[in-house]
Every structure is written in structure tokens, then in C-alpha cells.
Amino acid sequence: MSRIAECFAALQEQGRKALIPYITAGDPNPQVTVPLMHAMVTAGADILELGVPFSDPMADGPVIQKACERALASGTSLEDVLAMVAEFRQRDQDTPVVLMGYLNPIEIMGYQTFAQQAAAQGVDGVLTVDMPPEEAEPLVMACQEQGLDRIFLLAPTSSSERMKQICALGSGFVYYVSLKGVTGALTLDVDDVGQHVAMIRRHTSLPVGVGFGIRDAESASKIATIADAVVVGSTLVKRIEQHQDKPEAIPEEIGALLRAMREAIDAIEGA
Amino acid sequence: MPDEKGHFGPYGGRFVAETLMGPIEELRQAYERYRNDPDFQAELEADLAHYVGRPTPLYFAKRWSEQLGGARIFLKREDLNHTGAHKINNTVGQALLARRMGKTRLIAETGAGQHGVATATVAARFGLECVIYMGAEDMERQAPNVYRMRLLGAEVVPVTSGSQTLKDALNEAMRDWVTHVDNTFYVIGTVAGPHPYPAMVRDFQTIIGREARAQILEQTGALPHALVACVGGGSNAIGLFHPFLKDEQVALYGVEAAGLGLETGQHAAPLCAGKPGVLHGNRTYLMEDKHGQILDTHSLSAGLDYPGVGPEHAWLRDVGRATYVAIGDEEALAAFRALTRIEGIIPALESCHALAYAMQLAPTLTQDQGIIVNLSGRGDKDINTVARIEGISL
């Protein structure tokens, strides 16, 4: 069983939902990332989503675009991100790590090389924003050979047919994008999300994570009533941006935000 | 070409976020339906004739040809289209499609402003809302076009992220589209982006090559020796080339922007000095570093200042059907001055790259050989840029 599957199995047994924070690796500098990863686990994160910075993050909003620009300015490459995961694994063998990013850095490294390196350094899953199932086969094969989970996005615009196709291709969990828009957008319609998640569950037994538009403990707890996992990104990255000049404060700041979300999610579950 | 998933050999395809896959498929189906629909084609043809002003002339540049000594040079006068460039051929087509799909809002990205002006123009004509994304740096370089778009009723949104040029405007337009997919039609201005855009924009632009082929046969009784067109994203070039692809004896030259020189890294020539990768919805040649990050570009011409290129060009390059070369800022300026003085035609700086390559090519050929250069746009929009270089303030 993959580390991600184990994680969801354990959570299900406890009747709890997963909290999945996203940060951009190397933001605002590469030294912050590994201590921040540990701090997020301590604060109650179940799975970590580590963004691979890209120069043209088309599906992300301005907050994550700026995080990418900071990470690239401080020289963070895909190789560096893999090295960060290896360093994280020295102290944490249990928490699953998912790489999230765009295809081109992986394409340049080569699918086989990337999949081998990622598995060897302790990565558990790969999510490539701009690679729909129609174009996914070569990378999916390479990841499968190395035991890496393939996490795919589903959107409000996905037809039932596509949901079926994507669920069949994915593993680990599926990630439902809660709104039409980019990361960090404002509107979140919980009823609409609930209907879509119910539709997805008709096609798969994989856990369903929901992200985009989750900004605080309140919205996190609402989503936790519907989904198996709550993904939080732009809100955390915004806080990192606010502290970019004193990066040593970042792990504690982000930890506090996540703890509040963790408590809100668990309170719903206990109620 | 392309195959049903939009592939030109290993290039093309659809590399976008899942949210856009639905709208792109909806567009593909609409395009497949209307491209063979006689009513749609009749409306398009009527608009191209009466609104755009087609056919454009194929003009024999006699004095210029004689001065260069060699091949006879013919100019396909896309600069004489309404709004001053080939871009309008495509925006008329896409706006007609948008209307049939029930979309009420057009968005577009623009570099030099020609595509933005063409989109704003058709939006005004059809009464559609219009938002244009433009790099902040390009807005400064192309102030007259920004004003034109605003006069036409479009909202022009400055893009301040990244390099503040065309690629960043494209990112912003994609973000807008993903947020407003229900009522919005994204009018892509070149033969790049996710399938069906490269094929659809090409089809709308092949009117250039179809006319040119008939005109040269009528005027000279023979096919030309070569076609020359500038390549940013590559829509004017593919529009000219495509109807000649099966005429193996006709050489095809696509001219990229060498900027300050390929060796300096300050250029916009992915086919000449880049490598394959994935950006903006397609796999194609890109200007990128060894980690797969997209590089900033440089060209005197905002319209060529793009780090990628249409996937069909990538494929034509690899199979050897077309040859891609690069022309620098200085050579393009020399061609600008030459054509203006010798023929009384002020060309767009984009087109000057093609003209400059024709100046090199013509003397190597003989007078019974013809070259067609696509004069993709007129230079009115660029006179501020040229004047600034000459130290003149207008």
C-alpha cells in the first residue's frame, strides 16, 4: 500500500478528514522549506503538497505566481525540490509528500529520470496541473513503474464521462477543484461542491480532496463535511509572502494557521 | 494534420488545466460543425470581402527587385486589410463562431496590439463585450494601439507579472477564461495554444496562401521559387505556407526574430535556438533554460516577442518542409527603411524580418524566379519605435 493510501486508511479508521497544505518549494528561499514542512506536520497536516516553481503558472492566481517568482529568484529547480524531499525524509518517514506543478520542468528532466529520482528521494505522488488524461499516458506509466501515485484534478466543468476516465487513471486520491477559476479565488459554493463530490464518488472509491477557495478554519470545516481531504494553498502562501523579510518566523506563523484549521475540521468530525 | 487529439507529429496537443478541457472540447465540436456549414462559410466569405477588404493585392515590387538584382519579389499585401494586418482574418472567423456558440464576451491577449485591435474591432461590430490583456511593457511600446482598442470599446488590462510581454498576457487571458468559461470566448491570435486553436487559426488564415497561389499563377504563369514570412507565433506564415505545402518545389522560409543576436540570448527565436517543451497548452519549440523555465525574449518588434511558436511550425521544421532562419533588430530596421523609401510602403516591424531575409535571398536567385513575401501588417503602429531609435520625438 502506498504511503498516501495508508494515510487515508488510518484517517478513515479514526473517523477523521485529511488536511493537506500546499506551499511552493523554495519560497521565499530554499532554507525555509524543510523546517516549514516539519512544522506543518506538527501542526496537524496529514499530507504535504509541495509546489514545484514554474515561470508561467497559468492555472494559479497572483499569490502563487509571486511565490513561484520568489522561489525561482532564489534559484530553486526541480532537482532542488527533490533534494528537499530527501532531506525531509531523514526525519519523517510517514507523512506523504505530493509534488504539484506544471509539466515542462518534468519534461526537460525526462519522465523516466524524474519518476526514478522522485521515488528514490521519498516522493509519494505527482500532480501535474497542465497534463489532462489525454496527454498523460507516458508520465503515468513512468510513475506507475516507480510506485508513485498519480493525482488528477477534476473540475466543475468535467463531464461525467471525463470523471470516469480520470478516476480510472488516478491513484492515491482525486483532487476536485471547487470552482471555475484560479487558485486563491474568492467564491466557494459549498452546496455545489457537495453535489460534484457526490457525483465523483459514483465513479471511484478513491478518497476525494477539495481545494481552491478554502481560506480559513470556517471554510475548511465546511469542506471537511463533504470531502475526505481539505487542500489549503493560497492562504498559507499569502502569509509566507507577508513574512518574506523574516523567514525564520514562517514555520510558526503557518503552523498557527494550520492548527486553527485542524481544530475546526476535527470539531466537525467529533460533533 | 493534425490528428484528432491535435497532434502535429510529436507537437501540439492539449496541455491545460482540467477546468479548460470542457470548454476546449465544446469549441472543437462547434468548429468541426461550422467549418463545413455553408451558411457559416458564406457569412465568413462575405465579411472577408466587404468588411476586411479581401482579396488583398499581390504586388510586384519592381523597383526593389531591380535594386536587389535577382529574383522578382512579390508582396502579399495583408497590410491593406481593415485594421492593418492579417490578424483580422482570424478574429472575424472566431467572432462569428463565438456568436453561434452563444458567447457574449470576447477576451484576447496581444503583443504588438494588432490582434487586440482586430479583436476589439470585431467585438464592436458584433456588439460583444471585449477585454484585452497586454503586457505593461508592450502597452508603453504600442501606445497608439492601446488607444485604438479603447476607442473601440474594449477594456485593456495591463499585465505586470513576469516579463510584462506577450507570454504573460497569454497567462492572464487563460486565467480570465478559466474564471468566466460560461459566457466567454477566448480569441487566440496565433497558431499556438491547445487544440483546436492551431488548426482553427491556420484554417482562418489560409485565405492568404490560397489567394497568393492563384494570384502568382495568374500574374507569372508559374509557382514561386520561395515564400518568406515572419514567425512569432506563426499565424501569417502558416496562412501563406499551408496552401503550398504540397508544392514541393516551393521553398518555405519562416523568419524568427534574432533580436540582438542568437549568440547573445537576447532574441525570440525558439525554432532556431530553442528546444521542445510544453507551454500554453501545446508541446512545441520553446526558449527555456536547462531546468525547463521559460526565458525572457527580446525583439524590437513586440509582435514577435514570444518564447514559443505554433506546433505545426515545429513539425514542419523537424520534417524539413520549411526552413527557419533568424533576422536581428538592425537588419529588420534596414529593411523597414528600404521598403519605405523604394516602394512607398511602410511595413510593420514584424514583416520587416521577412523583408530582410528576402533582401538576402533575392540576389542569390535569377529574374525568372519569384519570391512571395508576406507583408503581414502596416507600420503605422511602429513609427514611434523607429523614431525613438533615430532620436526623434514625435
XYZ file of C-alpha atoms in Angstrom:
665
model
C 0.000 0.000 0.000
C 1.325 3.454 -0.849
C 2.021 5.965 1.893
C -0.961 8.022 0.681
C -3.331 5.034 0.769
C -2.070 4.115 4.255
C -2.643 7.666 5.430
C -6.254 7.731 4.213
C -6.918 4.247 5.617
C -5.672 5.311 9.056
C -7.714 8.521 8.975
C -10.841 6.644 7.984
C -10.408 4.309 10.899
C -10.211 7.305 13.226
C -13.173 8.969 11.519
C -11.078 11.989 10.617
C -10.528 14.039 7.475
C -7.152 14.869 5.913
C -5.670 18.341 5.985
C -3.367 18.960 3.015
C -1.396 22.223 2.998
C 0.278 23.494 -0.189
C 3.451 25.561 -0.219
C 5.751 26.463 -3.091
C 9.138 24.837 -2.534
C 11.916 27.407 -2.205
C 9.567 30.261 -1.235
C 10.860 32.689 -0.119
C 14.175 30.826 -0.022
C 15.245 27.151 -0.162
C 16.381 27.070 3.505
C 12.848 27.679 4.803
C 11.138 24.787 3.065
C 12.194 21.682 5.029
C 11.739 23.242 8.514
C 8.352 24.514 7.286
C 7.363 21.022 6.139
C 8.123 19.625 9.598
C 6.264 22.483 11.283
C 3.178 21.798 9.151
C 3.187 18.137 10.157
C 3.470 19.121 13.817
C 0.535 21.498 13.370
C -1.686 18.709 12.078
C -1.063 18.331 8.341
C -1.653 14.790 7.086
C -0.218 15.059 3.572
C 2.098 17.773 2.222
C 1.687 19.275 -1.205
C 4.943 20.745 -2.396
C 4.743 23.119 -5.350
C 7.493 22.911 -7.959
C 8.053 26.527 -9.034
C 7.386 27.328 -12.702
C 7.887 30.562 -14.613
C 4.383 30.525 -16.144
C 1.880 29.050 -13.651
C -1.218 29.639 -15.788
C -3.758 27.915 -13.554
C -2.633 29.736 -10.429
C -3.620 33.149 -9.163
C -1.291 36.062 -8.416
C -0.426 34.827 -4.891
C 1.104 31.561 -6.084
C 2.583 33.167 -9.183
C 4.530 35.531 -6.920
C 5.619 32.593 -4.762
C 6.970 30.922 -7.909
C 8.813 34.100 -8.826
C 10.404 34.288 -5.341
C 11.399 30.617 -5.447
C 12.900 30.935 -8.928
C 14.722 34.127 -7.963
C 16.346 32.209 -5.136
C 17.390 29.550 -7.644
C 15.018 26.659 -6.885
C 14.946 23.953 -9.566
C 13.090 20.624 -9.746
C 16.329 18.882 -8.671
C 16.430 21.128 -5.599
C 12.820 20.283 -4.751
C 13.618 16.563 -4.900
C 16.607 17.158 -2.616
C 14.307 18.948 -0.148
C 12.046 15.904 -0.012
C 15.084 13.680 0.655
C 16.116 15.966 3.499
C 12.560 15.941 4.904
C 12.578 12.117 4.811
C 15.634 11.990 7.120
C 13.329 12.897 9.996
C 9.894 11.941 8.702
C 9.252 8.547 7.141
C 5.463 8.653 7.461
C 3.962 11.844 6.049
C 3.117 11.535 2.353
C 4.533 14.217 0.051
C 2.878 15.118 -3.255
C 4.675 17.230 -5.857
C 2.394 19.685 -7.628
C 3.410 21.726 -10.634
C 3.499 22.122 -14.375
C 4.746 19.684 -16.967
C 7.689 21.464 -18.566
C 10.307 21.064 -15.793
C 9.470 17.326 -15.706
C 9.530 17.120 -19.496
C 13.039 18.606 -19.599
C 14.338 16.233 -16.911
C 12.757 13.289 -18.768
C 9.808 11.271 -17.460
C 11.829 8.159 -16.551
C 14.586 10.073 -14.788
C 12.061 12.201 -12.939
C 9.996 9.231 -11.752
C 13.071 7.296 -10.592
C 14.539 10.293 -8.776
C 11.238 11.271 -7.186
C 10.599 7.749 -5.874
C 14.183 7.423 -4.634
C 14.031 10.714 -2.701
C 10.758 9.835 -0.983
C 8.053 11.498 -3.072
C 4.693 9.691 -2.934
C 2.531 11.336 -5.554
C 2.677 13.617 -8.580
C 0.085 16.160 -9.700
C 0.723 17.950 -12.978
C -1.740 20.812 -13.479
C -1.441 21.150 -17.249
C -1.488 17.463 -18.148
C -5.017 16.171 -18.788
C -5.603 12.408 -19.158
C -5.479 12.690 -22.960
C -1.763 13.507 -22.776
C -0.919 11.678 -19.563
C -0.052 8.148 -20.575
C 3.771 8.347 -20.838
C 4.181 10.086 -17.470
C 1.519 7.922 -15.817
C 3.403 4.803 -16.958
C 6.711 6.128 -15.675
C 5.165 6.988 -12.291
C 3.364 3.659 -12.057
C 6.599 1.752 -12.606
C 8.136 3.591 -9.683
C 5.134 3.200 -7.375
C 4.261 6.901 -7.410
C 0.607 7.863 -7.078
C -0.900 9.872 -9.952
C -3.179 12.563 -8.668
C -5.519 14.213 -11.153
C -7.684 17.286 -10.983
C -11.420 17.226 -11.574
C -13.259 20.470 -12.278
C -16.820 21.799 -12.192
C -16.643 21.662 -15.996
C -15.680 17.959 -16.103
C -18.342 15.816 -17.729
C -19.445 12.578 -16.101
C -17.587 10.725 -18.856
C -14.333 12.562 -18.068
C -14.789 11.983 -14.334
C -14.943 8.266 -15.011
C -11.883 8.337 -17.260
C -9.837 10.451 -14.851
C -10.773 8.436 -11.780
C -9.695 5.267 -13.586
C -6.294 6.787 -14.376
C -5.597 8.292 -10.954
C -4.458 6.773 -7.680
C -3.898 7.972 -4.123
C -6.758 10.437 -4.210
C -8.560 12.645 -6.700
C -8.495 16.393 -6.325
C -11.701 18.317 -7.021
C -11.182 21.966 -7.965
C -14.037 23.632 -6.112
C -14.636 26.487 -8.518
C -14.149 27.803 -12.027
C -11.105 29.976 -11.660
C -7.528 30.058 -10.477
C -6.067 29.254 -7.067
C -6.861 31.852 -4.433
C -10.184 32.883 -5.974
C -12.890 34.097 -3.636
C -16.192 32.348 -4.153
C -16.918 28.954 -2.663
C -20.346 27.378 -3.117
C -20.426 24.525 -0.610
C -23.688 23.004 -1.882
C -22.387 22.922 -5.422
C -19.143 21.311 -4.251
C -21.154 18.726 -2.333
C -23.129 17.766 -5.428
C -19.984 17.376 -7.520
C -18.209 15.334 -4.860
C -21.229 13.025 -4.682
C -21.036 12.634 -8.465
C -17.319 11.811 -8.282
C -17.967 9.176 -5.620
C -20.224 7.341 -8.044
C -17.154 6.797 -10.248
C -14.464 5.898 -7.732
C -13.678 4.600 -4.301
C -10.563 6.805 -4.149
C -10.610 9.485 -1.452
C -11.728 12.893 -2.735
C -9.781 16.027 -1.822
C -11.179 19.503 -2.409
C -9.118 22.628 -2.971
C -9.235 26.172 -4.443
C -11.102 28.802 -2.443
C -10.516 27.461 1.097
C -9.330 30.446 3.080
C -9.880 29.893 6.769
C -10.923 27.487 9.518
C -14.591 28.038 8.746
C -14.414 27.181 5.038
C -12.040 24.288 5.828
C -14.543 22.764 8.253
C -17.408 23.161 5.772
C -15.453 21.320 3.093
C -14.464 18.631 5.615
C -18.139 17.694 5.977
C -18.200 16.829 2.258
C -14.729 15.674 1.247
C -12.094 13.258 2.540
C -9.366 15.868 2.365
C -9.155 19.650 2.520
C -6.407 21.292 0.440
C -5.268 24.762 1.524
C -2.802 26.790 -0.528
C -3.069 30.475 -1.340
C -3.973 31.478 2.230
C -0.744 29.915 3.515
C 1.344 31.304 0.675
C -0.085 34.771 1.308
C 1.078 34.518 4.928
C 4.532 33.425 3.741
C 4.631 36.476 1.470
C 3.829 38.728 4.428
C 6.825 37.299 6.304
C 9.289 37.029 3.443
C 11.628 39.507 5.131
C 11.793 37.489 8.352
C 11.648 33.914 7.072
C 12.602 32.437 10.472
C 9.083 33.324 11.665
C 7.363 31.478 8.811
C 7.162 27.923 10.279
C 5.444 29.209 13.417
C 3.071 31.524 11.521
C 1.973 28.806 9.116
C 1.776 26.297 11.974
C -0.679 28.544 13.829
C -2.906 28.898 10.750
C -2.957 25.152 10.188
C -3.653 24.350 13.839
C -6.783 26.505 13.714
C -7.951 24.664 10.586
C -7.116 21.305 12.112
C -9.189 22.075 15.203
C -12.128 23.299 13.119
C -12.053 20.176 10.949
C -11.789 17.819 13.926
C -14.560 19.652 15.783
C -16.945 18.952 12.905
C -15.958 15.313 12.927
C -16.431 14.992 16.686
C -19.788 16.770 16.655
C -2.805 17.167 -39.840
C -3.397 17.468 -37.022
C -4.677 14.125 -35.702
C -7.900 14.006 -33.680
C -6.116 14.963 -30.466
C -4.474 17.922 -32.170
C -1.015 16.456 -32.702
C 1.365 17.523 -35.456
C 3.837 14.661 -35.111
C 5.067 14.941 -31.504
C 3.866 18.564 -31.194
C 0.572 20.249 -30.394
C -1.970 18.515 -28.173
C -3.882 19.903 -25.218
C -1.911 20.750 -22.113
C -4.276 22.784 -19.982
C -5.873 22.552 -16.559
C -8.887 20.264 -16.321
C -11.289 23.220 -15.964
C -10.495 24.233 -19.547
C -10.858 20.799 -21.112
C -14.654 21.080 -21.240
C -14.704 24.499 -22.928
C -11.963 23.452 -25.362
C -13.901 20.363 -26.361
C -17.049 22.473 -26.763
C -15.074 24.782 -29.060
C -13.646 21.906 -31.076
C -17.087 20.461 -31.664
C -18.502 23.850 -32.656
C -15.633 24.449 -35.039
C -15.956 20.998 -36.612
C -19.633 21.655 -37.141
C -19.397 25.155 -38.609
C -16.252 24.776 -40.708
C -18.322 22.629 -43.098
C -21.504 24.628 -42.704
C -22.368 26.511 -45.931
C -24.161 29.308 -44.045
C -21.185 29.897 -41.790
C -18.740 29.854 -44.694
C -20.922 32.219 -46.724
C -21.098 34.684 -43.840
C -17.335 34.462 -43.315
C -16.664 34.982 -47.008
C -18.983 37.987 -47.181
C -17.305 39.574 -44.163
C -13.836 38.975 -45.556
C -14.869 40.626 -48.827
C -16.925 43.563 -47.591
C -15.618 44.272 -44.089
C -11.981 43.183 -44.250
C -11.425 44.161 -47.897
C -10.265 40.916 -49.440
C -8.726 39.795 -51.664
C -5.599 41.755 -50.854
C -3.299 42.512 -53.805
C -0.213 40.542 -54.703
C 2.070 43.420 -55.598
C 5.191 43.086 -57.754
C 7.831 45.235 -56.034
C 9.593 46.126 -59.275
C 11.973 48.864 -58.137
C 13.024 46.970 -55.047
C 13.560 43.754 -57.029
C 15.685 45.589 -59.575
C 17.824 47.217 -56.891
C 18.449 43.892 -55.180
C 19.255 42.259 -58.518
C 17.940 38.733 -58.705
C 14.560 37.186 -58.056
C 11.359 39.108 -58.654
C 9.778 39.925 -55.297
C 6.022 39.957 -54.809
C 4.409 41.334 -51.678
C 1.194 39.831 -50.353
C -0.439 42.988 -49.068
C -2.029 41.910 -45.778
C -1.216 45.419 -44.587
C -4.147 46.600 -46.710
C -6.683 44.676 -44.647
C -9.070 46.564 -42.397
C -7.189 47.308 -39.136
C -3.879 46.980 -40.951
C -2.756 43.391 -40.534
C -3.578 39.755 -41.289
C -4.908 39.351 -37.733
C -8.417 40.431 -38.769
C -8.918 37.311 -40.962
C -8.846 35.165 -37.858
C -10.789 37.405 -35.491
C -13.699 37.678 -37.929
C -13.804 33.876 -38.094
C -13.618 33.379 -34.340
C -16.176 36.117 -33.613
C -18.663 34.501 -35.992
C -18.059 31.225 -34.195
C -18.444 32.853 -30.761
C -21.775 34.299 -31.796
C -23.046 30.923 -32.967
C -21.915 29.386 -29.675
C -23.916 31.991 -27.761
C -20.890 33.606 -26.106
C -21.298 37.263 -25.227
C -17.788 38.187 -24.179
C -14.521 38.060 -26.126
C -11.116 38.059 -24.468
C -7.718 38.142 -26.134
C -4.039 38.608 -25.475
C -1.934 40.904 -27.591
C 1.721 41.777 -28.018
C 2.076 44.489 -30.645
C -1.601 45.276 -30.324
C -2.599 44.155 -33.831
C -4.514 41.129 -32.586
C -6.006 43.188 -29.765
C -7.185 45.835 -32.215
C -8.578 43.180 -34.553
C -10.467 41.524 -31.667
C -11.770 44.842 -30.323
C -12.898 45.682 -33.855
C -14.984 42.574 -34.372
C -16.357 42.841 -30.829
C -17.553 46.357 -31.641
C -19.106 45.206 -34.893
C -20.958 42.275 -33.304
C -21.842 44.075 -30.091
C -19.829 41.777 -27.809
C -18.100 42.708 -24.570
C -14.314 42.739 -25.015
C -11.339 42.521 -22.654
C -7.762 42.601 -23.946
C -4.729 41.536 -21.885
C -1.479 43.260 -22.768
C 1.935 43.298 -21.119
C 2.601 46.609 -19.380
C 5.851 46.978 -21.303
C 4.083 46.356 -24.605
C 1.398 48.915 -23.697
C 4.131 51.504 -23.494
C 5.744 50.407 -26.765
C 2.412 50.359 -28.590
C 0.508 53.268 -27.063
C -1.419 54.175 -30.259
C -2.862 50.659 -30.475
C -3.896 50.775 -26.814
C -5.797 53.950 -27.564
C -7.398 52.383 -30.638
C -8.649 49.420 -28.605
C -10.139 51.727 -26.001
C -11.829 53.821 -28.707
C -13.356 50.601 -29.997
C -14.869 49.985 -26.579
C -12.513 47.305 -25.284
C -11.142 47.194 -21.772
C -7.334 46.924 -21.951
C -5.864 45.269 -18.871
C -2.158 45.843 -18.204
C -0.256 42.699 -17.196
C 2.521 43.449 -14.752
C 3.619 39.900 -13.923
C 6.734 38.199 -15.279
C 8.378 39.893 -18.244
C 5.277 42.069 -18.866
C 5.097 41.000 -22.506
C 3.067 38.660 -24.697
C 3.619 35.395 -22.805
C 2.425 36.964 -19.562
C -0.604 38.449 -21.326
C -1.383 34.923 -22.544
C -1.177 33.565 -18.975
C -3.600 36.260 -17.798
C -6.039 35.608 -20.642
C -6.035 31.886 -19.754
C -6.799 32.804 -16.129
C -9.684 35.000 -17.208
C -11.027 32.228 -19.424
C -10.875 29.620 -16.661
C -12.835 32.014 -14.418
C -15.515 33.020 -16.963
C -15.849 29.915 -19.127
C -19.643 30.103 -19.277
C -20.056 33.293 -21.306
C -16.531 33.925 -22.605
C -14.824 33.059 -25.886
C -11.028 33.250 -25.862
C -9.861 34.594 -29.223
C -6.293 33.294 -29.567
C -4.349 35.354 -32.080
C -1.886 32.835 -33.385
C -1.476 29.194 -34.376
C -0.474 28.136 -30.853
C -2.373 27.090 -27.727
C -4.381 23.923 -27.100
C -6.122 22.028 -29.909
C -8.202 23.146 -31.853
C -6.615 26.624 -31.896
C -3.510 25.835 -34.010
C -5.614 24.172 -36.706
C -8.542 26.589 -36.460
C -6.455 29.772 -36.648
C -4.475 28.237 -39.521
C -7.667 27.483 -41.418
C -8.875 31.067 -40.979
C -5.503 32.368 -42.205
C -5.060 30.087 -45.231
C -7.070 32.628 -47.196
C -3.681 34.395 -47.542
C -1.987 31.465 -49.262
C -4.996 30.487 -51.347
C -5.230 33.980 -52.792
C -1.461 34.281 -53.243
C -1.241 30.955 -55.060
C -3.969 31.910 -57.551
C -2.562 35.430 -57.978
C 1.025 34.387 -58.682
C -0.139 31.792 -61.200
C -2.232 34.414 -62.904
C 0.497 37.064 -62.920
C 3.513 34.930 -63.809
C 2.101 31.641 -65.038
C 4.252 29.747 -62.544
C 4.573 28.912 -58.897
C 7.116 30.987 -56.975
C 10.570 29.729 -56.078
C 10.085 30.653 -52.419
C 7.715 32.031 -49.791
C 9.017 34.163 -46.946
C 7.072 35.133 -43.815
C 7.933 36.262 -40.305
C 7.262 33.897 -37.401
C 6.332 34.939 -33.893
C 3.551 32.534 -33.018
C 3.454 31.904 -36.753
C -0.091 32.629 -37.977
C 0.715 34.769 -41.006
C 3.434 32.310 -42.043
C 1.252 29.216 -41.762
C -1.549 31.091 -43.540
C 0.732 31.740 -46.509
C 2.566 28.395 -46.440
C -0.262 25.955 -45.992
C -1.851 26.039 -49.466
C 1.660 25.489 -50.915
C 2.682 22.568 -48.664
C 2.150 20.007 -51.420
C 4.038 22.102 -53.978
C 7.359 20.525 -53.042
C 9.323 22.760 -55.431
C 8.305 25.885 -53.480
C 10.782 26.629 -50.694
C 9.256 27.896 -47.437
C 11.216 30.271 -45.180
C 9.972 31.252 -41.744
C 11.860 34.180 -40.255
C 12.194 34.486 -36.487
C 13.465 37.473 -34.508
C 17.176 37.254 -33.718
C 16.850 40.419 -31.623
C 20.339 41.457 -30.537
C 21.755 38.208 -31.963
C 21.162 34.494 -31.332
C 24.534 34.267 -29.560
C 23.532 36.950 -27.033
C 20.491 35.047 -25.776
C 18.523 38.289 -26.344
C 16.224 37.064 -29.094
C 12.851 35.479 -29.815
C 13.834 32.537 -31.998
C 12.647 29.246 -30.442
C 12.839 27.279 -33.714
C 16.392 28.439 -34.410
C 17.764 28.415 -30.877
C 15.284 26.645 -28.566
C 14.184 23.119 -27.775
C 10.887 21.246 -27.432
C 8.799 21.640 -24.288
C 5.255 22.285 -23.051
C 3.777 25.752 -22.587
C 0.439 27.500 -23.105
C -1.460 24.357 -23.928
C 0.832 22.775 -26.504
C 4.104 20.935 -26.987
C 6.386 22.919 -29.271
C 9.790 24.569 -29.518
C 10.404 26.943 -26.632
C 13.029 29.264 -25.299
C 13.772 27.702 -21.943
C 16.639 27.134 -19.544
C 18.059 23.738 -18.617
C 15.506 23.416 -15.799
C 12.510 23.949 -18.089
C 11.798 27.524 -17.008
C 10.681 29.838 -19.804
C 13.193 32.522 -20.750
C 12.539 36.184 -21.389
C 12.648 37.210 -25.022
C 13.899 40.237 -26.866
C 12.832 41.736 -30.155
C 12.446 45.233 -31.447
C 9.069 44.014 -32.612
C 6.560 43.410 -29.840
C 4.578 41.104 -32.132
C 7.447 38.617 -32.430
C 8.454 38.794 -28.764
C 7.174 35.337 -27.783
C 9.213 32.388 -26.414
C 7.137 29.730 -28.189
C 5.801 29.045 -31.673
C 2.873 27.218 -33.246
C 3.241 23.409 -33.126
C 2.729 22.957 -36.867
C 5.856 25.041 -37.468
C 7.754 22.815 -35.014
C 6.686 19.830 -37.065
C 7.450 21.476 -40.453
C 10.906 22.268 -39.091
C 11.594 18.705 -37.973
C 10.386 17.089 -41.206
C 12.348 19.663 -43.218
C 9.434 21.016 -45.277
C 10.099 24.565 -44.078
C 13.365 26.283 -43.196
C 13.568 28.638 -40.244
C 16.084 31.451 -40.073
C 16.501 34.486 -37.836
C 16.892 38.190 -38.556
C 18.136 40.701 -35.984
C 16.761 44.107 -34.953
C 19.285 46.033 -37.093
C 18.624 44.100 -40.292
C 14.883 44.449 -39.768
C 15.267 48.221 -39.402
C 17.312 48.372 -42.597
C 14.516 46.561 -44.431
C 11.988 48.983 -42.905
C 13.889 51.923 -44.367
C 14.462 50.238 -47.723
C 10.852 49.307 -48.449
C 9.542 52.650 -47.235
C 11.862 54.639 -49.492
C 11.912 52.399 -52.537
C 8.304 51.240 -52.770
C 6.393 53.823 -50.727
C 5.088 51.163 -48.330
C 5.697 51.475 -44.590
C 5.814 47.889 -43.279
C 5.204 46.593 -39.753
C 8.419 45.753 -37.898
C 7.274 42.121 -37.735
C 7.059 41.938 -41.530
C 10.458 43.655 -41.814
C 12.064 40.448 -40.583
C 10.653 38.636 -43.615
C 11.582 41.527 -45.913
C 15.153 41.493 -44.586
C 15.510 37.806 -45.315
C 14.141 38.363 -48.829
C 16.863 41.006 -49.302
C 19.434 38.267 -48.600
C 17.707 35.608 -50.658
C 16.799 37.553 -53.824
C 20.350 38.264 -55.063
C 21.148 34.535 -54.919
C 18.355 33.808 -57.423
C 17.577 34.771 -61.009
C 14.954 37.036 -62.543
C 12.812 34.163 -63.723
C 12.390 33.092 -60.118
C 9.781 34.674 -57.873
C 9.636 35.215 -54.138
C 6.415 35.971 -52.290
C 6.944 37.884 -49.063
C 4.005 38.134 -46.701
C 3.672 41.770 -45.780
C 1.689 40.818 -42.714
C 0.943 44.304 -41.449
C 1.498 48.008 -41.910
C 3.987 50.035 -39.942
C 1.876 52.932 -38.673
C 1.867 51.401 -35.190
C 5.675 51.214 -35.217
C 6.642 54.725 -36.243
C 7.068 55.773 -32.599
C 9.501 52.891 -32.046
C 11.518 53.724 -35.146
C 11.514 57.449 -34.385
C 12.761 56.788 -30.848
C 15.650 54.724 -32.228
C 16.508 57.629 -34.524
C 16.388 60.019 -31.569
C 13.288 61.801 -32.811
C 10.390 62.598 -30.509
C 7.035 62.755 -32.263
